[in-house]
Short mmCIF file of C-alpha atoms and ligand atoms in Angstrom, two decimals:
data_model
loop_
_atom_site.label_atom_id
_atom_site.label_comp_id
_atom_site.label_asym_id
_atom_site.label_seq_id
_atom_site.Cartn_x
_atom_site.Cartn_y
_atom_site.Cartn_z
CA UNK T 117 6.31 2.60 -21.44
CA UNK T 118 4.91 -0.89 -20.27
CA UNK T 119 5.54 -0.61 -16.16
CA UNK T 120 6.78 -4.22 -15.12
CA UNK T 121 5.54 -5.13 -11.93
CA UNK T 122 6.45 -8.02 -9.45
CA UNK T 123 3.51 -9.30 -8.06
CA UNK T 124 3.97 -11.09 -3.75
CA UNK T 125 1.17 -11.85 -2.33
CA UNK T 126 2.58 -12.79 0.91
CA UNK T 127 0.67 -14.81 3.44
CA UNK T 128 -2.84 -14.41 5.39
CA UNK T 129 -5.26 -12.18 3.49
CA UNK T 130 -1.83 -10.71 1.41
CA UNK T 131 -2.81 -13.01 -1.04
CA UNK T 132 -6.89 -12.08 -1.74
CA UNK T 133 -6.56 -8.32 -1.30
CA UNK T 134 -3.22 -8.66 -3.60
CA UNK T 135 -5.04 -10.48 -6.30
CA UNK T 136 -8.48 -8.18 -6.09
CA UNK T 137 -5.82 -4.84 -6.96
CA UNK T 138 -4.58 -6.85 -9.85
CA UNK T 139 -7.58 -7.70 -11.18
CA UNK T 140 -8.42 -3.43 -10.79
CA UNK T 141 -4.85 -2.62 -12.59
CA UNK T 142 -6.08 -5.37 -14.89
CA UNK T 143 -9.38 -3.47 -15.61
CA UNK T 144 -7.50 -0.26 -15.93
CA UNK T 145 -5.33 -1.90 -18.22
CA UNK T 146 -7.43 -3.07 -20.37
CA UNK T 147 -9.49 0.13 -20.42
CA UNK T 148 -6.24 1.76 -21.97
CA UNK T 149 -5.82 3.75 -19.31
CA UNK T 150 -2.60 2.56 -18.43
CA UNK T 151 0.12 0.04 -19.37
CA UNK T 152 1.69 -2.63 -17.24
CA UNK T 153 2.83 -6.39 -17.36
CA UNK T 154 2.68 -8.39 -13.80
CA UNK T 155 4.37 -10.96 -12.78
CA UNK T 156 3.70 -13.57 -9.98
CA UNK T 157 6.17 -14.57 -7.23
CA UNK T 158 5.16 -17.35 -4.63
CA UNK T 159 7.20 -15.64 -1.70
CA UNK T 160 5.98 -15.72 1.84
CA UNK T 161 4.94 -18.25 4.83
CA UNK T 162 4.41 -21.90 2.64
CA UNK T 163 7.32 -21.09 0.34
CA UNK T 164 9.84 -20.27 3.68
CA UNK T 165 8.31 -23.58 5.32
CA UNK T 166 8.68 -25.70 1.83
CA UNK T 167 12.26 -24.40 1.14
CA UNK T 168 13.25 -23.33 4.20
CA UNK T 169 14.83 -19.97 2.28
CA UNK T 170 12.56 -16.51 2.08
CA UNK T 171 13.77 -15.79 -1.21
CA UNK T 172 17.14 -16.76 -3.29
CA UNK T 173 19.73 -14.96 -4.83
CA UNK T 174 18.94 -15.00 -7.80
CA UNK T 175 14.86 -14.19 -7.23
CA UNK T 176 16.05 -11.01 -5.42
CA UNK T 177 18.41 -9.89 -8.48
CA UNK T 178 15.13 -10.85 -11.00
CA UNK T 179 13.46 -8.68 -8.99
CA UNK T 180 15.82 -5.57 -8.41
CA UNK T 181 17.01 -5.69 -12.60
CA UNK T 182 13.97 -6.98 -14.09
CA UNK T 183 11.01 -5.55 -12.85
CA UNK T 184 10.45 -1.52 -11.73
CA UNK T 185 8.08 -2.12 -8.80
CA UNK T 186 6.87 -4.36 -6.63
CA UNK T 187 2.83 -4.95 -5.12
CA UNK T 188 3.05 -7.14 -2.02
CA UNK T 189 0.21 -7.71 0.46
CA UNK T 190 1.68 -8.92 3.88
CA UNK T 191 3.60 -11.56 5.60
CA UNK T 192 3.46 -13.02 9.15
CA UNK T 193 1.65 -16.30 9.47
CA UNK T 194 1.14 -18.29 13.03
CA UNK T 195 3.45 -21.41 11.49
CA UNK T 196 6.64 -18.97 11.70
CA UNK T 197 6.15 -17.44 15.02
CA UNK T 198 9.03 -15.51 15.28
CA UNK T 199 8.67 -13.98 12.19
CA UNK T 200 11.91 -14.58 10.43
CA UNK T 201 10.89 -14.87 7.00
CA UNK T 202 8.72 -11.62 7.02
CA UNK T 203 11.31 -9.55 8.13
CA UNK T 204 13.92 -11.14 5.77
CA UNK T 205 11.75 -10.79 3.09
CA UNK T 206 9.67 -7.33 3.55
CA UNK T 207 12.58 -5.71 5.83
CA UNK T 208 15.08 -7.21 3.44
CA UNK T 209 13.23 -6.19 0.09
CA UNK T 210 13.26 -2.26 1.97
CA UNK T 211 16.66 -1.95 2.51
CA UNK T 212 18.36 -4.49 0.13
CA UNK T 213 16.68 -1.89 -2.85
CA UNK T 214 17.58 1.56 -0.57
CA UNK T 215 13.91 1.86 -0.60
CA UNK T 216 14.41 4.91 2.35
CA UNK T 217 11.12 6.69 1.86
CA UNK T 218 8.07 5.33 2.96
CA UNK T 219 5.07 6.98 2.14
CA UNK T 220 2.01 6.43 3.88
CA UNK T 221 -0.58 8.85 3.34
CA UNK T 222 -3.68 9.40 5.24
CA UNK T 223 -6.99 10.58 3.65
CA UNK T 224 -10.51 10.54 4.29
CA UNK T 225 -12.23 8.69 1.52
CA UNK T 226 -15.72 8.85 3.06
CA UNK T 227 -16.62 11.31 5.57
CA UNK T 228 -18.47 8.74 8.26
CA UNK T 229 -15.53 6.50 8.36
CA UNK T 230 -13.46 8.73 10.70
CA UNK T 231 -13.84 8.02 14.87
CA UNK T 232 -13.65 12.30 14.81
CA UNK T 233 -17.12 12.99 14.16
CA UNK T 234 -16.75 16.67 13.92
CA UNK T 235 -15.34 19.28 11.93
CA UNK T 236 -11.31 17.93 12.66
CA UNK T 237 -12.34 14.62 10.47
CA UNK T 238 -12.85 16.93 7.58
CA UNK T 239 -9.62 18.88 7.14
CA UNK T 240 -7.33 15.02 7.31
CA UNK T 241 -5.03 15.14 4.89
CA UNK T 242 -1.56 14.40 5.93
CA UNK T 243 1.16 12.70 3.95
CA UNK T 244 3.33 10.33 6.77
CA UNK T 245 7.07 9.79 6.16
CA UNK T 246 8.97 6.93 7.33
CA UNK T 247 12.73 6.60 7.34
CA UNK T 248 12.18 3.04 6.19
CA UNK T 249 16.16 2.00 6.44
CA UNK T 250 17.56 2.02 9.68
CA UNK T 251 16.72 3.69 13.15
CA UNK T 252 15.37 0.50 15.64
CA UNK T 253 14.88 -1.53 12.57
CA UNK T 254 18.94 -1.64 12.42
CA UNK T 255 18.80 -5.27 13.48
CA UNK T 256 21.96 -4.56 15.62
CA UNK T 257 21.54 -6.03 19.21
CA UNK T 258 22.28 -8.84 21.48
CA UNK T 259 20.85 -10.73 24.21
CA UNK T 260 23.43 -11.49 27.51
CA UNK T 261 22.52 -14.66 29.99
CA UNK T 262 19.32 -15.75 28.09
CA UNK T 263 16.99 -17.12 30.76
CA UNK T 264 18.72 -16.37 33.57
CA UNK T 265 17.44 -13.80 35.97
CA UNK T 266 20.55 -11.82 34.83
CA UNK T 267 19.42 -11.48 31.21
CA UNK T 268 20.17 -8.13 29.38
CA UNK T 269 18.56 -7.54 25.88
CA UNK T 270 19.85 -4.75 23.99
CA UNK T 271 18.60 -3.53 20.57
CA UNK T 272 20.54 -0.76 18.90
CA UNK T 273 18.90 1.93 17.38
CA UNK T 274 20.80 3.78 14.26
CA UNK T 275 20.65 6.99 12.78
CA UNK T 276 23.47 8.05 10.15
CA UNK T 277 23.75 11.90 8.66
CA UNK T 278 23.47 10.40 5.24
CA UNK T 279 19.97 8.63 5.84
CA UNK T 280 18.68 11.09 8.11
CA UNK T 281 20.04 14.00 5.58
CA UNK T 282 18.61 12.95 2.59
CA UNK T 283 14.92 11.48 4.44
CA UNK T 284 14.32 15.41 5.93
CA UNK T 285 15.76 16.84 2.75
CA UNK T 286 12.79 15.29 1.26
CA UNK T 287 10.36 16.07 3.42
CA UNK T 288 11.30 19.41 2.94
CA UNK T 289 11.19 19.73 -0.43
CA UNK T 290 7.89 18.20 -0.45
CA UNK T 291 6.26 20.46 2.22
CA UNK T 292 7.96 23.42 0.07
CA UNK T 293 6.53 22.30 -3.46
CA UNK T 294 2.85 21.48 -1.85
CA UNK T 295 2.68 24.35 0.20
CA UNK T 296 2.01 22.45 3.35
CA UNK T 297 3.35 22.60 7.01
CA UNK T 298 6.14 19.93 7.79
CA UNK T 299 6.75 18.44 11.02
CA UNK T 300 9.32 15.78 12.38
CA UNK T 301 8.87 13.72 15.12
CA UNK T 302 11.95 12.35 17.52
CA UNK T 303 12.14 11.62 21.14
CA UNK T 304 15.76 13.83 21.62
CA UNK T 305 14.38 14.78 25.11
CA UNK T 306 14.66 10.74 26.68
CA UNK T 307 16.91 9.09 23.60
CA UNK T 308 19.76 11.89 22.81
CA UNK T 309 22.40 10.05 20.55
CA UNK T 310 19.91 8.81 17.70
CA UNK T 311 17.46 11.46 18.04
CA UNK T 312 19.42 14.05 18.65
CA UNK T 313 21.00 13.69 15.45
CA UNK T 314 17.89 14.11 13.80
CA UNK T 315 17.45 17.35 15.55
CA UNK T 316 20.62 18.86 14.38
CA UNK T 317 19.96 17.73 10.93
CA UNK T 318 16.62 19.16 11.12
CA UNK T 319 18.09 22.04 12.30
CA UNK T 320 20.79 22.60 10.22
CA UNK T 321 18.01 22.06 7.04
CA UNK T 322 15.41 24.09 7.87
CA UNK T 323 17.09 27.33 7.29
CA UNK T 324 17.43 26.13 3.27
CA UNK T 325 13.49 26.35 3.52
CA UNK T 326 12.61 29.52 4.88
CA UNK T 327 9.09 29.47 3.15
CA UNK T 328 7.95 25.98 4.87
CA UNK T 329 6.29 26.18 8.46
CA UNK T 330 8.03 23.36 9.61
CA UNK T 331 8.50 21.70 13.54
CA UNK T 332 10.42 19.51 15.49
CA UNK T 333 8.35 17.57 17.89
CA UNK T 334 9.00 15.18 20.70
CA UNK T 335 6.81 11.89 19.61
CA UNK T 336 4.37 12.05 22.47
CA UNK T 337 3.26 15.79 21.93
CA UNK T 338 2.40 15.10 18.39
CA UNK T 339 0.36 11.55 18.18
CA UNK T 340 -1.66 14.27 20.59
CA UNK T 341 -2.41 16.39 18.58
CA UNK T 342 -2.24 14.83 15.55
CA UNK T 343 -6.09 13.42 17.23
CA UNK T 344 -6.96 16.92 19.00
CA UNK T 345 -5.66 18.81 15.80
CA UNK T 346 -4.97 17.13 12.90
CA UNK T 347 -5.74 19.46 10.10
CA UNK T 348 -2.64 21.98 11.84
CA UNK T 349 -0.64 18.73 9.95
CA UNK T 350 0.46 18.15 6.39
CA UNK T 351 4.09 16.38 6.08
CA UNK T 352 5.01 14.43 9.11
CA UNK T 353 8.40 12.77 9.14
CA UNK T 354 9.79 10.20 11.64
CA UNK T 355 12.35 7.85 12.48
CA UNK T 356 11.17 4.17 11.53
CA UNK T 357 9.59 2.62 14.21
CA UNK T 358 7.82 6.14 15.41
CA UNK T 359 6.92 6.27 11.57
CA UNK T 360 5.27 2.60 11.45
CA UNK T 361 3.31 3.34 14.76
CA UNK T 362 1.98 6.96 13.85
CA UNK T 363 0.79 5.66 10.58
CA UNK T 364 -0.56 3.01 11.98
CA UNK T 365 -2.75 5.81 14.14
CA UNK T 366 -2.93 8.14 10.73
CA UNK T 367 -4.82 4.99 10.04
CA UNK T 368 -7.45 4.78 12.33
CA UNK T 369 -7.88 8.23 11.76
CA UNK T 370 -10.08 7.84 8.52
CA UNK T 371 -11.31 4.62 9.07
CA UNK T 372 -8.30 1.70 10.04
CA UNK T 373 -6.93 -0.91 7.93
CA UNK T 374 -8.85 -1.60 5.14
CA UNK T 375 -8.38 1.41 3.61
CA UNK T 376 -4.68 2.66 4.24
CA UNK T 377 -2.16 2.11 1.27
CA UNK T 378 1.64 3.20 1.18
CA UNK T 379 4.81 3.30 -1.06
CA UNK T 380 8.36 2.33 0.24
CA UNK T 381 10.57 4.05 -2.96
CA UNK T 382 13.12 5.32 -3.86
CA UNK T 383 13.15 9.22 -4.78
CA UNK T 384 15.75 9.26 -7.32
CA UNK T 385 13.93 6.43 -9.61
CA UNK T 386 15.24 3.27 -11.09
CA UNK T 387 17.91 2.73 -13.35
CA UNK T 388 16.82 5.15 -16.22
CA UNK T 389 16.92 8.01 -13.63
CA UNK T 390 19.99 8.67 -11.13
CA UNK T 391 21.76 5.33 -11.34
CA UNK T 392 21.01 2.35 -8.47
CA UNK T 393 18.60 -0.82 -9.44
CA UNK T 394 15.74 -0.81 -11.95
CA UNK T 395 13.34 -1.87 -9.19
CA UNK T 396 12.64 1.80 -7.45
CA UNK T 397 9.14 0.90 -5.40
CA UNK T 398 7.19 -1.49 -3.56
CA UNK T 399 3.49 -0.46 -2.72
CA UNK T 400 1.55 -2.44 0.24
CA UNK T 401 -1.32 -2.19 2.38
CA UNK T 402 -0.24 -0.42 5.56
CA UNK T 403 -1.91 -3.25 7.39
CA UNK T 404 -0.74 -6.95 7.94
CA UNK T 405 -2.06 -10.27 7.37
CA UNK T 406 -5.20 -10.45 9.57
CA UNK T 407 -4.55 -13.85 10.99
CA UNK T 408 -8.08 -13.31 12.54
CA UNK T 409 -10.13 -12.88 9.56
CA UNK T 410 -7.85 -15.04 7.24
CA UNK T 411 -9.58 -17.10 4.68
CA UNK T 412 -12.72 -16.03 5.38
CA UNK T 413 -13.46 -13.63 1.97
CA UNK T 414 -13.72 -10.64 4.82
CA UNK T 415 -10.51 -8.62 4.35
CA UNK T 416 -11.14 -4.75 2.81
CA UNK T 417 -9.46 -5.48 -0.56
CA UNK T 418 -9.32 -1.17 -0.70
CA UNK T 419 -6.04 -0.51 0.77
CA UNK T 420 -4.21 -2.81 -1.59
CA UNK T 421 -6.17 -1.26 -4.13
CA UNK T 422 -5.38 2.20 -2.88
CA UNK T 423 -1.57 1.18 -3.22
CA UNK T 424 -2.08 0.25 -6.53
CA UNK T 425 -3.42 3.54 -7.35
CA UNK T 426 0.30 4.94 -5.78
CA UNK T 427 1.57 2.51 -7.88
CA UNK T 428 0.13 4.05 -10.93
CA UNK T 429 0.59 7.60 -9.88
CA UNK T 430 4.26 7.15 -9.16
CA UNK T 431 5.14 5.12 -12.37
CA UNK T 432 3.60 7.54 -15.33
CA UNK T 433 -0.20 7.38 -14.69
CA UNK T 434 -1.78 9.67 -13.11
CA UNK T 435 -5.13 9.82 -14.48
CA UNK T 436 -5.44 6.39 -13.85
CA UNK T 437 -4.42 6.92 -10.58
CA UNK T 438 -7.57 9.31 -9.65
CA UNK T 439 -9.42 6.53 -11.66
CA UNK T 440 -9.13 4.12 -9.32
CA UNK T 441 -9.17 6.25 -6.21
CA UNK T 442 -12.50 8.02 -7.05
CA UNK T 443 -13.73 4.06 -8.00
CA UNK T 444 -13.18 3.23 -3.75
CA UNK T 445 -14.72 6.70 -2.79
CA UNK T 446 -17.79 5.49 -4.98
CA UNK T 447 -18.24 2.35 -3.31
CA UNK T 448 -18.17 3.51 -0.22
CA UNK T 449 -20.46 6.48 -0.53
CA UNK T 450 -23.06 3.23 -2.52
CA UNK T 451 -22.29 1.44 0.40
CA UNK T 452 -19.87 -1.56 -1.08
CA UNK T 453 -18.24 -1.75 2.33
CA UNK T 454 -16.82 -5.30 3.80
CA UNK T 455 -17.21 -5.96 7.27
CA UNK T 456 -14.38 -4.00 8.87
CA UNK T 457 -16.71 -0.67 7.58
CA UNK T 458 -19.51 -1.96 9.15
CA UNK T 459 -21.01 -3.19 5.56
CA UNK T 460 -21.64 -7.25 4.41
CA UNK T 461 -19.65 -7.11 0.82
CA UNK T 462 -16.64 -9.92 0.46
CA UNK T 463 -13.53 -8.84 -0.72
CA UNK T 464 -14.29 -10.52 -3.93
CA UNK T 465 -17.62 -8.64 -4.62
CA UNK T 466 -16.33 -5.34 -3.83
CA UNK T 467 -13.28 -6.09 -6.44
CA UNK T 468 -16.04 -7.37 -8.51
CA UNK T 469 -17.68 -4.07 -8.44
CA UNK T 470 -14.49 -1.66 -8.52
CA UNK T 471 -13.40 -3.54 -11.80
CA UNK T 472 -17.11 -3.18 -13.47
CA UNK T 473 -16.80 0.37 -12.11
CA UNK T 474 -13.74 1.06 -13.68
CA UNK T 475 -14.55 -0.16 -17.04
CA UNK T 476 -17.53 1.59 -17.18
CA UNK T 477 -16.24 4.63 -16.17
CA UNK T 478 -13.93 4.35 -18.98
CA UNK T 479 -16.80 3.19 -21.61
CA UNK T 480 -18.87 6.86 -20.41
CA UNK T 481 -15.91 8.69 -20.73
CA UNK T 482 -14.84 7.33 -24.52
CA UNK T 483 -18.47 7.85 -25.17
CA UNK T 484 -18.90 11.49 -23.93
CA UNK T 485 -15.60 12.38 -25.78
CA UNK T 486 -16.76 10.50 -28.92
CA UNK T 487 -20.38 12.35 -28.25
CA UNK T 488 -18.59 16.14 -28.18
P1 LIG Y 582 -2.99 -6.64 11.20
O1 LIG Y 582 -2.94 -5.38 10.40
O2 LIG Y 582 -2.76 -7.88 10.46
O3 LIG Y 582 -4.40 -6.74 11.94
C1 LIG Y 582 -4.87 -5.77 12.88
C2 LIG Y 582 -6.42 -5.77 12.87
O4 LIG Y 582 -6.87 -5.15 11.67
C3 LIG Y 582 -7.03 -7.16 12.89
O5 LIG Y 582 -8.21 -7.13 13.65
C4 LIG Y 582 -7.38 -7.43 11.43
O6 LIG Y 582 -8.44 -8.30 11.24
C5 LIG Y 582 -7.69 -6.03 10.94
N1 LIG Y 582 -7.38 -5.87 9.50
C6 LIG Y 582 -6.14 -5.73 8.96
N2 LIG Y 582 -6.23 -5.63 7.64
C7 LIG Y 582 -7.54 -5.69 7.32
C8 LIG Y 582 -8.26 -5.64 6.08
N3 LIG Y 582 -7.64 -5.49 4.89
N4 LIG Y 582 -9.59 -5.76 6.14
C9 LIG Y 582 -10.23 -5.91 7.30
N5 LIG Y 582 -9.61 -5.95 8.49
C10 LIG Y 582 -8.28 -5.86 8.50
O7 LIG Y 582 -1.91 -6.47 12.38
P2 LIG Y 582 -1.42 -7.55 13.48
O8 LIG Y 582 -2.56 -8.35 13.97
O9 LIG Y 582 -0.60 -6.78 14.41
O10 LIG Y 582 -0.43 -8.48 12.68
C11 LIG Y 582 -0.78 -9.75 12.11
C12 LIG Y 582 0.43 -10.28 11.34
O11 LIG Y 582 0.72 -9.41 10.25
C13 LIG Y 582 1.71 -10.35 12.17
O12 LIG Y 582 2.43 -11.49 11.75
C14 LIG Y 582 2.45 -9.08 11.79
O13 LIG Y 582 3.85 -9.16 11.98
C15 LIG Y 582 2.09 -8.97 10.33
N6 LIG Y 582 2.17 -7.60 9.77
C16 LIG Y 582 2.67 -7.50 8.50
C17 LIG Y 582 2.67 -6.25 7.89
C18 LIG Y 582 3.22 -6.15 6.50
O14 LIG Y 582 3.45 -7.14 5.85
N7 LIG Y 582 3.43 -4.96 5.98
C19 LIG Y 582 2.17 -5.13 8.54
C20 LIG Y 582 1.66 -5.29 9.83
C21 LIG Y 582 1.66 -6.54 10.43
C1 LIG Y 583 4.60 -2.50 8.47
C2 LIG Y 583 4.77 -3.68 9.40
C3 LIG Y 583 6.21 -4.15 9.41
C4 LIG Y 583 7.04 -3.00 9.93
C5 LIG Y 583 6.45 -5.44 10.23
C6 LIG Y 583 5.63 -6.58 9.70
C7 LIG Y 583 7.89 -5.82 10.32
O1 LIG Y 583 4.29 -3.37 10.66
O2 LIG Y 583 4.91 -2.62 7.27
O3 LIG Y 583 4.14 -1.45 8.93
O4 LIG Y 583 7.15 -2.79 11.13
O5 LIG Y 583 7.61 -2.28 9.11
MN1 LIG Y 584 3.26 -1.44 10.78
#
């Protein structure tokens, strides 16, 4: 079945790291390894400033009935400082599809690329879970006497039972079917209402899963020892804004931004599975736009790369999947590095050489078979 796939750049480097993970899903497409159909949107910072809307109506039904996944790079851009149209459209896209897992996991793809330069950097291999929904990113809030020396700001964090239910039900299930440890993180000790809830919950699961080794942690304790001790780890769960920041430090665990991918889905599928829209996914670069190193050909085109690998996993292809992922670990053990890994390749070059990679690895493979 032909995956259809929304393509958003976004804005900053979203764009050229987007666009080098096309061009790979290109290669494996056309190596047969895989079959998909993608399809450009101009959404982000210059489309918001030339229409003054982040996307229409009728874009975000296209995209929710007519496509099953999205691949977006990143928004934020310097001409919309406060952000508005990143968080109406990546935000928006996140809740607006129910997409209430976000999956962002953390492997070593080459063992020097880790800050732990001992035995810890070898055992990394954790799978972080984001409640991607609700929690600080609610929205709800208000600011009283603005300027004054009186001024309040409050911002309203949510939990529900159903989101917070059906997030650690997952979790669990997942540490149960990969045989791995499961922890959640919360800060019940200092917030009680929100976080406490997801104690109970946790609570109240865990007895369903009486195989799992699983933990409820306060925050603090566990970005700890998720440095002093992270192979004790395998699922880690957390509210959203705990989620984005301790992926963000999953991240500079095996070697920062250029390399992290994720996957905000939903479980259940698109429409041919439980019901809800077509569109079940959207797969990103953990990392942002890079303001810094914009438009320079600099930005590690791997993580976007790396998402479209989850991309191909999740949707049907597997084996092209581990295609593409062993593709990065070879260029970074032959040293095809961009400057963020210490190397001098542009993100075009080291697309370059993942595409001829790819389709050569697919030519030696046809030939071996067709040798045997
Ligand atoms: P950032 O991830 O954009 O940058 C942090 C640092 O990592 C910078 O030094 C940058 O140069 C580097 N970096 C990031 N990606 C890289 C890559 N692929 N290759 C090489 N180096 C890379 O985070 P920030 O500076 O906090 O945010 C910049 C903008 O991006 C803001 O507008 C922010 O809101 C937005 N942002 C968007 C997303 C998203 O769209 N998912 C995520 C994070 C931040
Ligand atoms: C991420 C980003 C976003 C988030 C921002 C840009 C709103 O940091 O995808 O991790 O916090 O979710
Ligand atoms: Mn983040």
């Amino acid at each position: 079945m032909t995956i259809r796939v929304a393509v958003i750049g976004g804005d900053g480097i979203g764009p050229g790291v987007t666009e080098q993970a096309c061009r790979v899903l290109e290669a494996v497409r056309g190596a047969g390894l895989a079959d998909l159909e993608m399809t450009r949107f101009p959404h982000g910072a210059d489309h918001y400033l030339a229409t003054g809307e982040t996307m229409s109506d009728e874009t975000f039904a296209r995209l929710r009935d007519d496509f099953d996944c999205i691949l977006f790079g990143s928004v934020g851009d310097p001409r919309v400082p406060k952000g508005e149209h990143a968080r109406d459209l990546l935000l928006g896209l996140r809740t607006r599809l129910d997409l209430y897992v976000n999956w962002r996991p953390v492997r070593l793809r080459a063992a020097d690329l880790s800050p732990l330069k001992d035995a810890r950097a070898a055992d990394l291999h954790m799978e972080i879970l984001r409640e991607n929904t609700e929690g600080l990113y609610s929205g709800a809030g208000r600011v009283e006497g603005a300027g004054t020396p009186r001024e309040v700001a409050y911002s309203t964090g949510v939990a529900t039972r159903h989101a917070v239910e059906r997030i650690t039900r997952f979790a669990f299930q997942w540490a149960e079917r990969e045989e791995r440890p499961m922890a959640v993180a919360d800060k019940a000790n200092a917030v009680p209402h929100m976080w406490g809830l997801w104690r109970r919950v946790f609570g109240e699961l865990q007895p369903d899963f009486p195989g799992v080794a699983s933990e409820a942690m306060h925050i603090d304790a566990l970005v700890m020892e998720m440095v002093r001790s992270p192979a004790r780890f395998g699922i880690v769960l957390a509210s959203n804004l705990l989620g984005d920041i301790i992926s963000d430090l999953g991240t500079g665990l095996v070697g920062g931004p250029g390399v992290a991918p994720s996957a905000n889905f939903r479980p259940e599928g698109g429409a041919a599975g439980a019901g809800g829209p077509r569109c079940s996914a959207l797969y990103e670069p953990v990392h942002g736009t890079a303001p810094d190193i914009a438009g320079q050909g600099k930005a590690n085109p791997m993580a976007a790369v790396l998402s479209g690998a989850l991309l191909l996993r999740r949707h049907g292809f597997g084996g092209a999947a581990q295609v593409v992922e062993t593709s990065v670990e070879e260029a970074l053990a032959g040293g095809v590095r961009t400057p963020d890994l210490g190397g001098s390749s542009t993100t075009q070059e080291t697309g370059d050489w993942l595409c001829r990679r790819i389709s050569n690895h697919t030519a030696t493979h046809i030939a071996t078979r067709g040798a045997s």
